[in-house]
Amino acid sequence: RQDSGRGEPKTLWGSSEPRPPAAGPGQPSPQQRTETLGFYESDRGRKKKRSLSDLSLLRFISAELTRGYFLEHNEAKYTERRERVYTCMRIPKELEKLMFFGIFLCLDAFLYVFTLLPLRVFLAMFRFITLPCYGLRDRRLLQPAQVCDMLKGVILVICYFMMHYVDYSMMYHLIRGQSVIKLYIIYNMLEVADRLISSFGQDILDALYWTATEPKERKRAHIGVIPHFFMAVFYVFLHAILIMVQATTLNVAFNSHNKSLLTIMMSNNFVEIKGSVFKKFEKNNLFQMSNSDIKERFTNYVLLLIVCLRNMEQFSWNPDHFWVLFPDVCMVVASEIAVDIVKHAFITKFNDITADVYSEYRASLAFDLVSSRQKNAYTDYSDSVSRRMGFIPLPLAVLLIRVVTSSIKVQGVLAYVCVVLFYCGLISLKVLNSIVLLGKSCQYVKEAKMEEKLFNPVLTATPGKPAGKQQGTFKSTQGISTDENGSTSVTNQPVHQKENMPSLLVTSNSDQFLTTPDGEEKDISQDSSELKHRSAKKDLLEIDRFTICGNRID
């Protein structure tokens, strides 16, 4: 019915609320919507019941067995993992190539003490004796290299005679009477003491050489050589005794019945893996560790030689006893090689260092050998090896001479002839080793593109003087001889330089990245203020074995 006042339609219940709008063409009515919603709700319930019924053990196992994935979605990650595996596989080969080259470098410096050093001492003495016959043409009686050779020879002879007062047999029985745990602790203490004494001993020898050869204005200044000389003699004697105790402990381990001490000593090498693998290493730190491993392996070879000589003497040089010792010797050598390979493999893995870095280390060692043959060389090669690897040949040579002379009795003319022939053989071995090493070193230097640094050394500025003034001095006093064919000689004697001439140091820019962290490689060419702060970083060619205490461990 119609409302009389407003004309609006009312519902059947008399309310004035508007009715729902009528459904347009193509739109569902409200009743149809309600029916549709009810149908969807019932269908959703049926699907939920169906999904709950599908969660069975068989369907889960089937899904796990047929589930797939695609590795190419993360190609960079898996490629990096594969490269790490390849790097670990290359480490043994590259490391042993470096070790092989470094061991022969140590052998060359060690043979120098027995072969060329006595001849050089004889020539220096001959020059000193015959000098009045030719007149004093120079202010120096002897050249600096000859003075150093004389000091080395005198120290070697004095320490050899002092070692005669040390009873090896009493020391052997004293150590043999100790318990296994005591000997294990003693052996570890000896290794630590050897590293500490070596680091301080090379400084003592360098101080002696410089004190004896530096230009002096007054004669009283020569008195300062005497305390340095006694300090050097005391150091060499003390270090020789330390190595003798170490060799005696190893000899006791070889002669023990149950071999328990030898096993414990060899297991101590694997403890070294724990102490070094989980530390942060940069490339220069790894270079120091590699040099230390070379020195340690060569020293162990000499100690094994001493042990074999002492045991063969006790059994009257019976060759059958050598084959009894041979398995233990092989076990010691194999454990050293295995520990070095595992240690370097994991260090390079954890620090993202490629295997090619060992060829760069080898080129740096070769650069030392080639640069020591130049006319402007500022050190002897044996001293360079001592500083770089921590291998000081004098104490080890004193001990080996003492053991050989006490183990082998020379009686009769034929025995002395054999000694002369053996000495000639050592000289031949030394010359052959030096020639091969020099040739291989030149090859490594060329492969690393470092040959330009041999003939164009970089000057290091002295305090208070700019580098530009030094370049002019260097051009006039470079002293590198060139023959008619244009080839440069690197095997001549050093030329005496003036007292006020700045020191010349040969450095290499190709190894500069080995001493610079990865984050600083791009900032090398910045302003001079940053270079001053970075001057404390040493070049790879200036890093020696004894700077390892300054390693940055994070």
Coordinates of C-alpha atoms in Angstrom, one line a residue:
R1 CA 0.0 0.0 0.0
Q2 CA 1.0 3.6 -0.5
D3 CA 1.8 6.0 2.2
S4 CA -0.4 9.0 2.0
G5 CA 2.2 11.5 3.2
R6 CA 5.4 10.7 1.4
G7 CA 4.4 8.4 -1.2
E8 CA 7.1 5.8 -0.3
P9 CA 6.3 2.1 -0.4
K10 CA 6.4 0.2 2.9
T11 CA 7.2 -3.4 3.6
L12 CA 4.7 -6.0 4.6
W13 CA 5.7 -5.5 8.3
G14 CA 5.1 -1.8 8.1
S15 CA 8.7 -0.7 8.5
S16 CA 10.0 2.2 6.5
E17 CA 13.3 0.5 5.6
P18 CA 14.0 0.3 2.0
R19 CA 13.9 -3.1 0.3
P20 CA 16.9 -4.5 -1.3
P21 CA 17.4 -3.3 -4.8
A22 CA 16.0 -5.5 -7.4
A23 CA 18.5 -7.6 -9.3
G24 CA 19.5 -6.2 -12.5
P25 CA 19.8 -8.1 -15.7
G26 CA 22.6 -10.8 -15.5
Q27 CA 23.1 -10.4 -11.6
P28 CA 22.1 -13.1 -9.1
S29 CA 19.3 -12.5 -6.7
P30 CA 20.0 -12.4 -2.9
Q31 CA 18.5 -15.9 -2.6
Q32 CA 20.8 -17.2 -5.3
R33 CA 23.8 -15.6 -3.5
T34 CA 22.9 -17.3 -0.3
E35 CA 22.7 -20.6 -2.0
T36 CA 26.0 -20.1 -3.7
L37 CA 27.8 -19.2 -0.5
G38 CA 26.4 -22.3 1.1
F39 CA 27.7 -24.4 -1.7
Y40 CA 31.2 -22.9 -1.4
E41 CA 31.4 -23.5 2.3
S42 CA 30.4 -27.1 1.9
D43 CA 32.9 -27.6 -0.9
R44 CA 35.7 -26.1 1.2
G45 CA 34.9 -28.5 4.0
R46 CA 35.0 -31.4 1.7
K47 CA 38.5 -30.3 0.3
K48 CA 39.8 -29.9 3.9
K49 CA 38.7 -33.4 4.8
R50 CA 40.3 -34.6 1.6
S51 CA 43.6 -32.9 2.3
L52 CA 43.7 -34.3 5.8
S53 CA 43.1 -37.7 4.4
D54 CA 46.0 -37.3 1.9
L55 CA 48.7 -36.7 4.6
S56 CA 49.9 -40.3 4.8
L57 CA 53.4 -41.7 5.3
L58 CA 53.5 -43.2 1.9
R59 CA 52.8 -39.9 0.2
F60 CA 55.5 -38.2 2.3
I61 CA 58.1 -40.8 1.4
S62 CA 57.0 -40.6 -2.2
A63 CA 57.5 -36.8 -2.2
E64 CA 60.9 -37.1 -0.6
L65 CA 62.0 -39.7 -3.2
T66 CA 60.8 -37.7 -6.2
R67 CA 61.7 -34.2 -5.0
G68 CA 64.1 -32.4 -7.4
Y69 CA 66.3 -29.3 -7.4
F70 CA 68.6 -27.4 -9.8
L71 CA 72.2 -26.7 -9.0
E72 CA 72.6 -24.1 -11.8
H73 CA 70.4 -21.7 -9.8
N74 CA 73.5 -21.1 -7.6
E75 CA 76.2 -21.7 -10.1
A76 CA 78.7 -19.2 -8.5
K77 CA 78.6 -21.0 -5.1
Y78 CA 79.3 -24.4 -6.5
T79 CA 82.0 -23.2 -8.9
E80 CA 83.8 -21.7 -5.9
R81 CA 83.5 -24.9 -4.0
R82 CA 85.0 -26.8 -6.9
E83 CA 87.9 -24.4 -7.2
R84 CA 88.7 -24.9 -3.5
V85 CA 88.8 -28.6 -4.1
Y86 CA 91.2 -28.1 -7.0
T87 CA 93.3 -25.8 -5.0
C88 CA 93.6 -28.4 -2.2
M89 CA 94.6 -30.9 -4.8
R90 CA 97.3 -28.6 -6.2
I91 CA 98.8 -27.7 -2.8
P92 CA 100.9 -30.8 -2.3
K93 CA 102.6 -30.4 -5.7
E94 CA 103.2 -26.6 -5.4
L95 CA 104.3 -26.9 -1.8
E96 CA 106.8 -29.7 -2.4
K97 CA 108.2 -27.7 -5.4
L98 CA 108.9 -24.8 -3.0
M99 CA 110.2 -27.1 -0.3
F100 CA 112.5 -28.9 -2.8
F101 CA 113.9 -25.6 -4.0
G102 CA 114.3 -24.2 -0.4
I103 CA 116.0 -27.3 0.9
F104 CA 118.6 -27.1 -1.8
L105 CA 119.1 -23.4 -0.9
C106 CA 119.7 -24.4 2.7
L107 CA 122.1 -27.2 1.5
D108 CA 124.0 -24.7 -0.6
A109 CA 124.4 -22.4 2.5
F110 CA 125.4 -25.4 4.6
L111 CA 127.9 -26.8 2.2
Y112 CA 129.5 -23.3 1.9
V113 CA 130.7 -23.6 5.5
F114 CA 132.6 -26.8 4.8
T115 CA 133.9 -26.1 1.3
L116 CA 134.3 -22.5 0.2
L117 CA 134.6 -20.8 3.6
P118 CA 137.9 -22.5 4.5
L119 CA 139.3 -21.5 1.1
R120 CA 138.1 -18.0 1.5
V121 CA 139.6 -17.8 5.0
F122 CA 142.9 -19.1 3.6
L123 CA 142.9 -16.4 0.8
A124 CA 142.1 -13.7 3.3
M125 CA 145.0 -14.8 5.6
F126 CA 147.3 -15.0 2.6
R127 CA 146.3 -11.4 1.6
F128 CA 146.8 -10.2 5.2
I129 CA 150.3 -11.8 5.4
T130 CA 151.5 -10.7 2.0
L131 CA 150.1 -7.2 2.3
P132 CA 153.4 -5.5 3.3
C133 CA 155.1 -6.9 0.3
Y134 CA 152.7 -5.0 -2.1
G135 CA 152.2 -1.9 0.0
L136 CA 149.1 -0.5 1.5
R137 CA 147.1 0.9 -1.5
D138 CA 143.8 1.2 0.4
R139 CA 142.7 2.3 3.8
R140 CA 141.4 -1.2 4.6
L141 CA 143.7 -4.1 5.3
L142 CA 141.0 -6.6 4.2
Q143 CA 137.8 -6.2 2.3
P144 CA 134.5 -6.4 4.3
A145 CA 133.6 -9.8 2.9
Q146 CA 137.1 -11.1 3.9
V147 CA 136.7 -9.7 7.4
C148 CA 133.4 -11.5 7.8
D149 CA 134.9 -14.8 6.5
M150 CA 137.8 -14.5 8.9
L151 CA 135.3 -14.0 11.8
K152 CA 133.2 -17.0 10.7
G153 CA 136.3 -19.2 10.5
V154 CA 137.6 -18.2 13.9
I155 CA 134.2 -18.7 15.6
L156 CA 133.9 -22.1 13.9
V157 CA 137.3 -23.3 15.1
I158 CA 136.9 -22.0 18.7
C159 CA 133.5 -23.5 19.1
Y160 CA 134.7 -26.8 17.7
F161 CA 137.4 -27.1 20.3
M162 CA 134.9 -26.0 23.0
M163 CA 132.6 -28.9 22.0
H164 CA 135.3 -31.4 22.9
Y165 CA 134.5 -30.6 26.6
V166 CA 130.9 -31.8 26.1
D167 CA 130.6 -35.6 26.7
Y168 CA 128.0 -36.9 24.2
S169 CA 127.9 -40.4 25.9
M170 CA 127.1 -39.0 29.3
M171 CA 124.4 -36.8 27.9
Y172 CA 122.9 -39.8 26.1
H173 CA 122.7 -41.9 29.2
L174 CA 121.4 -39.0 31.3
I175 CA 118.5 -38.4 28.9
R176 CA 117.8 -42.1 28.5
G177 CA 117.3 -42.4 32.2
Q178 CA 114.3 -39.9 32.2
S179 CA 110.7 -41.0 31.8
V180 CA 108.8 -40.7 28.6
I181 CA 106.7 -37.7 29.7
K182 CA 109.8 -35.8 30.8
L183 CA 111.5 -36.5 27.4
Y184 CA 108.4 -35.3 25.6
I185 CA 108.3 -32.1 27.5
I186 CA 112.1 -31.6 27.0
Y187 CA 111.8 -32.1 23.3
N188 CA 109.0 -29.5 23.0
M189 CA 111.0 -27.0 25.1
L190 CA 114.0 -27.6 22.9
E191 CA 112.0 -26.7 19.8
V192 CA 110.8 -23.5 21.3
A193 CA 114.3 -22.6 22.6
D194 CA 115.8 -23.3 19.2
R195 CA 113.5 -20.7 17.6
L196 CA 114.1 -18.1 20.2
I197 CA 117.9 -18.5 20.2
S198 CA 118.0 -18.5 16.4
S199 CA 116.1 -15.2 16.2
F200 CA 118.5 -13.5 18.7
G201 CA 121.6 -15.3 17.4
Q202 CA 121.3 -13.9 13.8
D203 CA 121.1 -10.4 15.3
I204 CA 124.3 -11.1 17.3
L205 CA 126.1 -12.2 14.2
D206 CA 124.9 -9.3 12.1
A207 CA 126.0 -6.9 14.8
L208 CA 129.4 -8.5 14.9
Y209 CA 129.9 -8.3 11.1
W210 CA 128.8 -4.6 11.0
T211 CA 130.9 -3.6 14.0
A212 CA 133.9 -5.2 12.4
T213 CA 133.5 -3.7 8.9
E214 CA 131.9 -0.3 9.5
P215 CA 134.2 2.7 8.7
K216 CA 135.9 4.0 11.9
E217 CA 137.6 7.3 12.4
R218 CA 139.5 6.3 15.5
K219 CA 141.5 3.2 16.4
R220 CA 139.8 2.9 19.7
A221 CA 136.5 2.2 17.9
H222 CA 137.9 -1.2 17.0
I223 CA 137.8 -2.3 20.6
G224 CA 134.0 -2.7 20.3
V225 CA 134.5 -5.8 18.1
I226 CA 135.8 -7.8 21.1
P227 CA 132.6 -7.9 23.2
H228 CA 130.6 -8.7 20.0
F229 CA 133.0 -11.4 19.2
F230 CA 132.7 -13.1 22.6
M231 CA 128.9 -12.8 22.4
A232 CA 128.9 -14.5 19.0
V233 CA 131.2 -17.4 20.2
F234 CA 128.9 -17.9 23.2
Y235 CA 125.8 -17.9 21.1
V236 CA 127.2 -20.5 18.6
F237 CA 128.4 -22.7 21.4
L238 CA 125.1 -22.6 23.2
H239 CA 123.1 -23.2 20.1
A240 CA 125.3 -26.2 19.2
I241 CA 124.7 -27.7 22.6
L242 CA 121.0 -27.1 22.2
I243 CA 121.0 -29.0 18.9
M244 CA 123.1 -31.8 20.4
V245 CA 120.5 -32.3 23.2
Q246 CA 117.8 -32.3 20.6
A247 CA 119.7 -34.9 18.5
T248 CA 120.4 -37.0 21.6
T249 CA 116.7 -37.0 22.5
L250 CA 115.8 -38.2 19.0
N251 CA 118.5 -40.9 19.3
V252 CA 117.0 -42.1 22.6
A253 CA 113.6 -42.3 20.9
F254 CA 115.1 -44.4 18.1
N255 CA 116.7 -46.8 20.5
S256 CA 113.7 -47.2 22.8
H257 CA 112.3 -50.7 22.8
N258 CA 108.6 -50.0 22.5
K259 CA 109.0 -46.9 20.2
S260 CA 106.5 -45.1 22.4
L261 CA 108.6 -42.0 22.7
L262 CA 109.2 -41.8 19.0
T263 CA 105.4 -42.1 18.4
I264 CA 104.7 -39.3 20.9
M265 CA 107.3 -37.1 19.3
M266 CA 105.9 -37.7 15.8
S267 CA 102.3 -37.0 17.1
N268 CA 103.6 -33.7 18.3
N269 CA 103.8 -32.6 14.7
F270 CA 100.1 -33.0 14.3
V271 CA 99.5 -30.6 17.3
E272 CA 101.1 -28.0 15.1
I273 CA 98.1 -28.2 12.7
K274 CA 95.8 -27.2 15.5
G275 CA 97.9 -24.2 16.4
S276 CA 98.1 -22.8 12.9
V277 CA 95.2 -23.8 10.8
F278 CA 92.5 -21.9 12.6
K279 CA 94.3 -18.6 12.6
K280 CA 94.0 -15.8 10.1
F281 CA 97.0 -15.7 7.6
E282 CA 97.9 -13.2 5.0
K283 CA 100.2 -14.0 2.2
N284 CA 103.3 -12.6 3.9
N285 CA 102.6 -14.6 7.0
L286 CA 102.2 -17.7 5.0
F287 CA 105.5 -16.9 3.3
Q288 CA 107.2 -16.8 6.7
M289 CA 105.6 -20.1 7.7
S290 CA 106.8 -21.7 4.5
N291 CA 110.4 -20.5 5.2
S292 CA 110.1 -21.9 8.7
D293 CA 108.9 -25.2 7.4
I294 CA 111.8 -25.4 5.0
K295 CA 114.3 -24.7 7.7
E296 CA 112.7 -27.2 10.1
R297 CA 112.6 -30.0 7.5
F298 CA 116.3 -29.5 6.6
T299 CA 117.3 -29.4 10.2
N300 CA 115.5 -32.6 10.8
Y301 CA 117.4 -34.2 8.0
V302 CA 120.7 -33.2 9.5
L303 CA 119.5 -34.5 12.9
L304 CA 118.6 -37.8 11.4
L305 CA 122.0 -38.0 9.8
I306 CA 123.6 -37.4 13.2
V307 CA 121.4 -40.1 14.8
C308 CA 122.4 -42.6 12.0
L309 CA 126.1 -41.8 12.4
R310 CA 126.0 -42.4 16.2
N311 CA 124.1 -45.6 15.9
M312 CA 126.2 -47.0 13.1
E313 CA 129.3 -46.2 15.2
Q314 CA 127.9 -48.2 18.2
F315 CA 127.3 -51.2 15.9
S316 CA 130.8 -51.0 14.2
W317 CA 129.3 -49.8 11.0
N318 CA 127.3 -52.9 10.3
P319 CA 125.1 -52.2 7.3
D320 CA 122.4 -54.5 8.6
H321 CA 121.7 -52.1 11.4
F322 CA 121.0 -49.3 9.0
W323 CA 118.0 -51.3 7.6
V324 CA 116.8 -51.5 11.2
L325 CA 116.9 -47.7 11.5
F326 CA 115.5 -47.1 8.0
P327 CA 111.7 -47.6 8.8
D328 CA 111.9 -45.1 11.7
V329 CA 113.7 -42.6 9.5
C330 CA 111.0 -43.0 6.9
M331 CA 108.3 -42.5 9.5
V332 CA 109.8 -39.3 10.7
V333 CA 110.2 -37.9 7.1
A334 CA 106.7 -39.0 6.1
S335 CA 105.1 -37.4 9.2
E336 CA 106.8 -34.1 8.4
I337 CA 105.7 -34.1 4.8
A338 CA 102.1 -35.1 5.8
V339 CA 101.8 -32.4 8.4
D340 CA 103.1 -29.7 6.1
I341 CA 100.7 -30.7 3.3
V342 CA 97.7 -30.8 5.6
K343 CA 98.6 -27.6 7.3
H344 CA 99.1 -25.6 4.2
A345 CA 96.1 -27.1 2.4
F346 CA 93.7 -25.9 5.2
I347 CA 95.4 -22.6 5.7
T348 CA 95.0 -21.7 2.0
K349 CA 91.4 -23.0 2.1
F350 CA 90.3 -21.0 5.1
N351 CA 92.1 -17.8 3.9
D352 CA 91.1 -18.0 0.2
I353 CA 94.7 -18.1 -1.0
T354 CA 95.4 -19.7 -4.3
A355 CA 98.1 -22.3 -4.9
D356 CA 99.9 -20.0 -7.3
V357 CA 101.3 -18.1 -4.3
Y358 CA 103.9 -20.8 -3.8
S359 CA 105.4 -20.1 -7.2
E360 CA 105.7 -16.4 -6.1
Y361 CA 107.4 -17.4 -2.9
R362 CA 109.8 -19.5 -4.9
A363 CA 110.5 -16.5 -7.2
S364 CA 111.3 -14.3 -4.2
L365 CA 113.8 -16.8 -2.8
A366 CA 115.3 -17.0 -6.3
F367 CA 115.5 -13.3 -6.4
D368 CA 117.6 -13.4 -3.2
L369 CA 120.1 -15.8 -4.8
V370 CA 120.4 -13.8 -8.1
S371 CA 120.7 -10.4 -6.3
S372 CA 123.5 -11.8 -4.0
R373 CA 125.7 -12.3 -7.1
Q374 CA 125.5 -8.7 -8.2
K375 CA 128.3 -6.2 -7.8
N376 CA 126.2 -4.0 -5.5
A377 CA 125.2 -6.9 -3.2
Y378 CA 125.1 -5.8 0.4
T379 CA 125.1 -9.3 2.0
D380 CA 126.4 -12.8 1.5
Y381 CA 124.0 -15.3 0.3
S382 CA 124.4 -17.6 3.3
D383 CA 123.5 -14.7 5.6
S384 CA 120.5 -13.9 3.4
V385 CA 119.2 -17.5 3.8
S386 CA 119.8 -17.2 7.6
R387 CA 117.7 -14.1 7.8
R388 CA 115.0 -15.2 5.5
M389 CA 114.5 -18.8 6.7
G390 CA 116.0 -18.6 10.2
F391 CA 118.6 -21.3 9.2
I392 CA 121.9 -20.4 10.8
P393 CA 124.5 -22.9 9.5
L394 CA 127.3 -22.3 12.0
P395 CA 126.0 -24.1 15.1
L396 CA 124.8 -27.0 13.0
A397 CA 128.1 -27.2 11.2
V398 CA 130.0 -27.2 14.5
L399 CA 127.9 -30.1 15.8
L400 CA 128.2 -32.1 12.6
I401 CA 132.0 -31.7 12.5
R402 CA 132.1 -32.8 16.2
V403 CA 130.0 -35.9 15.6
V404 CA 131.8 -36.9 12.4
T405 CA 135.3 -36.5 13.9
S406 CA 134.3 -38.5 17.0
S407 CA 132.5 -41.3 15.1
I408 CA 135.0 -41.8 12.2
K409 CA 138.7 -42.5 13.1
V410 CA 141.2 -41.4 10.5
Q411 CA 144.3 -43.6 10.7
G412 CA 146.9 -44.2 8.0
V413 CA 147.8 -42.5 4.7
L414 CA 145.0 -44.1 2.8
A415 CA 142.5 -42.7 5.2
Y416 CA 143.8 -39.2 4.7
V417 CA 143.6 -39.7 1.0
C418 CA 140.0 -40.7 1.3
V419 CA 139.4 -37.5 3.4
V420 CA 140.9 -35.3 0.7
L421 CA 138.9 -37.1 -2.0
F422 CA 135.7 -36.6 0.1
Y423 CA 136.5 -32.9 0.5
C424 CA 137.0 -32.6 -3.3
G425 CA 133.6 -34.3 -3.7
L426 CA 132.0 -31.9 -1.4
I427 CA 133.4 -29.0 -3.3
S428 CA 132.2 -30.5 -6.6
L429 CA 128.7 -31.0 -5.1
K430 CA 128.7 -27.4 -3.8
V431 CA 129.7 -26.0 -7.2
L432 CA 127.2 -28.2 -9.1
N433 CA 124.4 -27.3 -6.7
S434 CA 125.2 -23.6 -7.0
I435 CA 125.2 -23.7 -10.8
V436 CA 121.9 -25.5 -11.0
L437 CA 120.3 -23.2 -8.4
L438 CA 121.6 -20.1 -10.1
G439 CA 120.2 -21.3 -13.5
K440 CA 116.8 -22.2 -12.0
S441 CA 116.7 -19.0 -10.0
C442 CA 117.2 -16.9 -13.2
Q443 CA 114.4 -18.9 -14.8
Y444 CA 112.0 -18.3 -11.9
V445 CA 112.9 -14.6 -11.8
K446 CA 112.1 -14.3 -15.5
E447 CA 108.8 -16.1 -15.2
A448 CA 107.8 -13.8 -12.4
K449 CA 109.0 -10.7 -14.5
M450 CA 111.3 -9.5 -11.7
E451 CA 114.5 -9.2 -13.8
E452 CA 114.1 -5.5 -14.2
K453 CA 114.4 -5.1 -10.4
L454 CA 117.8 -6.6 -10.6
F455 CA 119.3 -3.9 -12.7
N456 CA 117.0 -1.0 -11.6
P457 CA 116.9 -1.3 -7.8
V458 CA 114.6 1.0 -5.9
L459 CA 116.4 3.3 -3.5
T460 CA 115.2 3.6 0.1
A461 CA 115.4 7.2 1.4
T462 CA 117.7 7.8 4.3
P463 CA 116.4 9.8 7.2
G464 CA 116.5 13.5 6.5
K465 CA 117.3 13.2 2.8
P466 CA 114.9 13.1 -0.1
A467 CA 114.9 10.3 -2.6
G468 CA 115.6 12.6 -5.5
K469 CA 119.1 13.4 -4.3
Q470 CA 119.8 9.8 -3.9
Q471 CA 118.9 9.0 -7.5
G472 CA 121.7 11.2 -8.8
T473 CA 124.2 9.6 -6.5
F474 CA 123.0 6.2 -7.6
K475 CA 123.5 6.9 -11.3
S476 CA 127.1 7.7 -10.9
T477 CA 128.0 4.8 -8.5
Q478 CA 125.7 2.0 -9.7
G479 CA 128.6 -0.3 -10.5
I480 CA 127.0 -2.9 -12.7
S481 CA 129.4 -4.1 -15.4
T482 CA 128.2 -4.7 -19.0
D483 CA 130.3 -6.5 -21.5
E484 CA 130.6 -5.9 -25.3
N485 CA 127.6 -8.0 -26.1
G486 CA 125.4 -6.1 -23.7
S487 CA 125.0 -8.8 -21.1
T488 CA 125.1 -7.8 -17.5
S489 CA 127.4 -9.6 -15.0
V490 CA 125.9 -10.8 -11.7
T491 CA 128.8 -12.8 -10.4
N492 CA 131.5 -10.3 -9.8
Q493 CA 132.9 -9.0 -6.5
P494 CA 131.2 -6.1 -4.7
V495 CA 132.6 -2.6 -5.3
H496 CA 133.6 -0.6 -2.3
Q497 CA 131.3 2.4 -1.8
K498 CA 131.9 5.7 -0.1
E499 CA 131.2 6.2 3.5
N500 CA 128.6 8.9 2.9
M501 CA 126.8 7.0 0.2
P502 CA 123.2 5.9 1.1
S503 CA 122.5 2.2 1.3
L504 CA 121.0 0.6 -1.8
L505 CA 118.3 -2.0 -1.2
V506 CA 116.8 -4.1 -3.9
T507 CA 113.1 -4.4 -3.7
S508 CA 110.4 -5.9 -5.9
N509 CA 107.1 -4.3 -6.8
S510 CA 105.8 -7.6 -8.1
D511 CA 105.6 -8.9 -4.6
Q512 CA 104.1 -5.9 -3.1
F513 CA 100.6 -7.4 -2.9
L514 CA 102.0 -10.1 -0.7
T515 CA 102.5 -7.6 2.1
T516 CA 99.4 -5.6 1.6
P517 CA 95.9 -6.8 2.9
D518 CA 93.3 -7.3 0.2
G519 CA 91.4 -4.2 1.3
E520 CA 94.5 -1.9 0.9
E521 CA 95.6 -3.1 -2.6
K522 CA 93.6 -0.4 -4.3
D523 CA 94.9 2.4 -2.1
I524 CA 98.6 2.0 -2.8
S525 CA 98.8 5.0 -5.1
Q526 CA 97.1 7.5 -2.7
D527 CA 98.6 10.5 -1.0
S528 CA 101.9 10.5 0.9
S529 CA 100.2 10.7 4.3
E530 CA 98.8 7.2 3.8
L531 CA 102.2 5.9 2.6
K532 CA 103.8 7.1 5.8
H533 CA 101.4 5.2 7.9
R534 CA 101.9 2.2 5.6
S535 CA 105.7 2.4 5.8
A536 CA 105.7 0.0 8.7
K537 CA 104.6 -2.8 6.2
K538 CA 107.6 -4.5 4.9
D539 CA 108.2 -5.7 1.4
L540 CA 108.3 -9.4 0.8
L541 CA 112.0 -9.3 0.0
E542 CA 112.6 -7.7 3.4
I543 CA 110.6 -10.2 5.5
D544 CA 112.7 -12.7 7.3
R545 CA 111.9 -15.6 9.5
F546 CA 112.3 -13.7 12.7
T547 CA 109.4 -11.2 12.0
I548 CA 106.9 -14.0 12.5
C549 CA 106.3 -12.8 16.1
G550 CA 104.6 -9.8 14.6
N551 CA 101.9 -11.8 12.8
R552 CA 98.4 -10.3 13.0
I553 CA 96.1 -13.0 14.4
D554 CA 92.4 -12.3 14.4

